[in-house]
Amino acid sequence: MKSERKLRLRRLLRYGLRRTLILPMDHGATQGPLAGLEDMRAAIDGLRGQEVDAVVLHKGGIKWTHDLLCEQRQLSVILHVSASVRLSPRADYKVQVATIEEALRLGADAVSVHVNLGTDGDHAMLETLGRVAEGCDRYDLPLLAMMYPRGPGVHEFGEAEVALAARVGQELGADLVKVNYTGSAESFRRVLSGVTVPVLIAGGERQETPGELFEMVRAALDAGASGVAVGRAVFQSKKPKAVLRGLHRLVHENGTVDEARREAGIAA
């Protein structure tokens, strides 16, 4: 791995624990103006002073907020190159909508690709992942692969399915892999035993409370996860900044669930 890529990865996996807290904010291309992301400039500006390592944005989101992103020097920017829209009869089929060259022109620190394994069109999404991985190798950009088991009859949170998704992401060249949490530290530890790249957990099935989110994150970290990439559980919560403070306590300070609750001002 070349020095440029190592430096970019070091920014993503910061602090002594080499963990990361990523906030995906790319949902608008699929879902439209979700609550919490109606005004992207306000959403990005609201991250000032928050211990977030990176945001995931589509190219339009980077363009609209470029000045605000430049003012937050600690914040890495990940260009998401996959998209689909919820109105499509094949909404789980993601297509490539941006290139590595665009990522460089926009000043992105990394790129991400979304692959749904088990759905119609997964072969094309795998082809996209391989193509983007080659471009990342050529230009020394880290690659985050968002790998989800998804489709008719597919258990999205099953251990075997998530283990497959994580391994496929690594095999096709990702530097980091984002997957669903399998529901227990024991099963997730077995998932991690099959890969060597850092693995992040997604928000998974929507947590009812921030406390439940903290419990899931703590268990995943105990199993060996390298961090989280959680979007809606943060920006659609009643107190996004409080949730981020709690997540930071867990991810970067190795705090307990109770400490995260207190940091977020949430009663046990």
XYZ file of C-alpha atoms in Angstrom:
268
model
C 0.000 0.000 0.000
C 1.408 3.393 -1.014
C 2.034 6.167 1.487
C -0.814 8.375 0.175
C -3.385 5.654 0.787
C -1.935 4.898 4.217
C -2.250 8.551 5.205
C -5.872 8.685 4.089
C -6.687 5.491 5.961
C -4.941 6.828 9.047
C -7.282 9.804 8.987
C -10.277 7.485 8.801
C -9.005 5.077 11.471
C -7.789 7.656 13.938
C -6.788 7.561 17.586
C -4.851 4.841 19.360
C -7.651 2.296 19.047
C -7.621 2.659 15.244
C -11.383 2.929 15.069
C -13.704 5.132 13.086
C -17.082 6.828 13.468
C -18.630 7.454 10.057
C -21.903 9.262 9.384
C -23.536 8.234 6.078
C -25.572 11.131 4.651
C -26.114 9.813 1.129
C -29.752 8.792 1.628
C -31.281 11.604 -0.426
C -30.437 9.979 -3.747
C -32.492 6.924 -2.794
C -35.143 8.205 -0.401
C -35.431 11.908 -1.170
C -35.327 14.584 1.565
C -35.477 12.423 4.678
C -36.139 13.994 8.057
C -32.842 15.308 9.334
C -31.398 15.736 5.845
C -33.883 18.170 4.310
C -31.244 20.912 4.388
C -27.846 19.388 3.678
C -25.952 22.569 4.432
C -27.556 22.785 7.854
C -26.859 19.093 8.467
C -23.161 19.443 7.607
C -22.827 22.697 9.527
C -24.344 20.956 12.541
C -21.356 18.616 12.700
C -19.033 21.385 13.890
C -17.399 20.348 17.126
C -18.701 16.784 16.849
C -16.242 13.899 16.968
C -17.206 12.427 13.604
C -14.367 11.024 11.520
C -16.037 10.999 8.114
C -19.253 11.613 6.217
C -20.521 9.684 3.199
C -21.996 11.920 0.506
C -22.968 11.792 -3.133
C -21.160 14.174 -5.465
C -23.988 16.696 -5.373
C -23.868 16.755 -1.597
C -20.136 17.455 -1.677
C -20.610 20.269 -4.191
C -23.434 21.919 -2.199
C -21.471 21.844 1.045
C -17.870 22.060 -0.143
C -17.131 25.303 1.713
C -18.498 23.898 4.968
C -16.559 20.665 4.563
C -13.340 22.609 4.011
C -13.903 24.433 7.298
C -14.067 21.133 9.214
C -10.545 19.906 8.675
C -10.863 16.874 10.930
C -13.706 15.525 8.793
C -12.864 13.072 6.020
C -15.172 12.984 3.004
C -16.192 9.712 1.370
C -17.737 9.937 -2.093
C -20.495 7.357 -2.541
C -20.498 6.080 -6.116
C -23.592 3.830 -5.951
C -27.240 4.816 -6.275
C -30.800 3.638 -6.861
C -34.191 5.219 -6.182
C -36.974 3.829 -4.012
C -39.551 4.174 -6.816
C -37.703 1.674 -8.989
C -39.037 -1.891 -9.259
C -35.382 -2.897 -8.735
C -34.534 -0.497 -5.921
C -31.954 -2.923 -4.493
C -29.973 -2.833 -7.738
C -27.316 -0.149 -7.294
C -25.605 1.375 -10.314
C -22.395 3.360 -10.505
C -23.057 7.105 -10.684
C -19.613 8.590 -10.023
C -15.987 7.851 -10.879
C -12.645 7.832 -9.100
C -11.608 10.826 -11.174
C -14.615 12.756 -9.851
C -13.639 11.798 -6.312
C -10.208 13.296 -6.865
C -11.588 16.472 -8.438
C -13.990 16.914 -5.515
C -11.219 16.420 -2.973
C -12.698 13.251 -1.470
C -10.552 11.245 0.935
C -12.102 7.884 0.028
C -14.911 6.313 -1.977
C -17.662 3.851 -1.097
C -19.593 1.261 -3.081
C -22.890 -0.408 -2.103
C -23.460 -4.069 -3.017
C -26.618 -6.074 -2.251
C -25.805 -9.782 -2.401
C -28.681 -12.094 -3.230
C -30.769 -9.592 -5.141
C -31.370 -9.492 -8.873
C -28.395 -7.729 -10.405
C -25.829 -8.540 -7.741
C -23.432 -9.754 -10.441
C -23.386 -6.262 -11.961
C -22.848 -4.669 -8.545
C -19.898 -7.000 -7.957
C -18.490 -5.952 -11.313
C -18.807 -2.318 -10.234
C -17.007 -3.055 -6.967
C -14.134 -4.692 -8.809
C -13.869 -1.820 -11.275
C -13.910 0.816 -8.544
C -11.337 -1.142 -6.523
C -9.000 -1.074 -9.512
C -9.422 2.680 -9.806
C -8.759 3.138 -6.096
C -5.558 1.130 -6.446
C -4.499 3.290 -9.361
C -5.092 6.590 -7.554
C -4.362 5.516 -3.950
C -7.845 6.169 -2.578
C -9.203 4.004 0.250
C -12.308 1.996 -0.603
C -15.220 1.324 1.745
C -17.441 -1.540 0.569
C -20.975 -1.543 1.983
C -21.889 -5.208 1.714
C -25.430 -6.362 2.484
C -27.145 -9.741 2.131
C -30.474 -8.714 0.661
C -33.098 -10.298 -1.518
C -35.943 -12.842 -1.571
C -35.392 -15.476 1.088
C -32.095 -13.956 2.231
C -31.485 -13.570 5.970
C -30.003 -10.068 6.088
C -28.617 -10.458 9.613
C -27.655 -14.141 9.496
C -24.132 -15.045 10.535
C -23.314 -17.058 7.416
C -24.759 -14.410 5.113
C -22.954 -11.515 6.804
C -19.703 -13.505 6.879
C -20.033 -14.051 3.133
C -20.705 -10.362 2.536
C -17.682 -9.280 4.562
C -15.380 -11.751 2.842
C -16.574 -10.816 -0.649
C -15.841 -7.167 0.097
C -12.315 -8.000 1.175
C -11.696 -10.387 -1.706
C -12.670 -7.753 -4.267
C -10.301 -5.137 -2.898
C -11.982 -3.079 -0.165
C -9.855 -1.427 2.521
C -12.816 -1.305 4.910
C -16.070 -3.242 4.888
C -19.433 -2.200 6.321
C -21.886 -4.985 7.165
C -24.965 -5.658 9.253
C -24.520 -6.636 12.880
C -25.545 -10.240 13.455
C -27.184 -9.739 16.839
C -24.568 -11.075 19.252
C -20.893 -10.541 19.981
C -20.262 -14.277 19.646
C -21.709 -14.590 16.141
C -20.115 -11.348 14.990
C -16.733 -12.477 16.287
C -17.031 -15.495 14.012
C -17.849 -13.184 11.095
C -14.691 -11.189 11.797
C -12.564 -14.325 11.955
C -12.946 -14.682 8.197
C -11.533 -11.265 7.242
C -8.446 -9.190 7.961
C -9.595 -5.727 6.829
C -11.333 -3.393 9.323
C -15.055 -4.102 9.579
C -17.689 -1.517 10.520
C -21.279 -2.139 11.508
C -24.297 -0.524 9.932
C -27.262 0.750 11.898
C -29.089 -2.485 11.179
C -32.719 -2.850 12.159
C -33.764 0.555 13.454
C -32.993 0.761 17.164
C -35.908 1.942 19.265
C -33.743 4.073 21.552
C -30.204 5.510 21.570
C -29.518 3.221 24.521
C -30.248 0.171 22.373
C -27.972 1.568 19.672
C -25.194 1.988 22.232
C -25.649 -1.600 23.412
C -25.342 -2.908 19.855
C -22.243 -0.828 19.158
C -20.571 -1.868 22.420
C -21.162 -5.545 21.654
C -19.807 -5.167 18.118
C -16.682 -3.398 19.371
C -16.155 -6.118 21.971
C -16.300 -8.651 19.140
C -13.564 -6.776 17.265
C -15.377 -4.316 15.005
C -13.356 -1.274 13.959
C -16.195 1.189 14.321
C -19.596 2.172 13.035
C -21.181 3.759 9.986
C -24.584 4.823 11.284
C -26.824 7.385 9.589
C -30.547 7.473 10.322
C -30.119 6.382 13.927
C -28.194 9.634 14.368
C -29.712 12.309 12.139
C -33.307 11.163 12.696
C -32.954 10.983 16.464
C -34.412 13.693 18.675
C -30.919 14.701 19.815
C -28.389 13.889 17.064
C -25.474 15.617 18.778
C -26.125 13.728 21.992
C -26.167 10.405 20.124
C -22.880 11.310 18.429
C -21.314 12.110 21.794
C -22.363 8.715 23.092
C -21.031 6.930 20.010
C -17.734 8.781 20.290
C -17.417 7.674 23.913
C -17.847 4.059 22.824
C -15.772 4.055 19.651
C -12.846 6.308 20.495
C -12.721 6.195 24.282
C -13.706 2.533 24.629
C -16.425 3.550 27.054
C -19.154 1.439 28.546
C -22.811 1.645 27.607
C -23.544 3.467 30.854
C -20.792 5.993 30.107
C -22.203 6.520 26.621
C -25.665 7.080 28.083
C -24.323 9.653 30.527
C -22.329 11.373 27.788
C -25.509 11.616 25.739
C -27.617 12.682 28.708
C -29.810 9.600 28.454
C -31.287 7.927 31.513
C -30.394 4.284 32.030
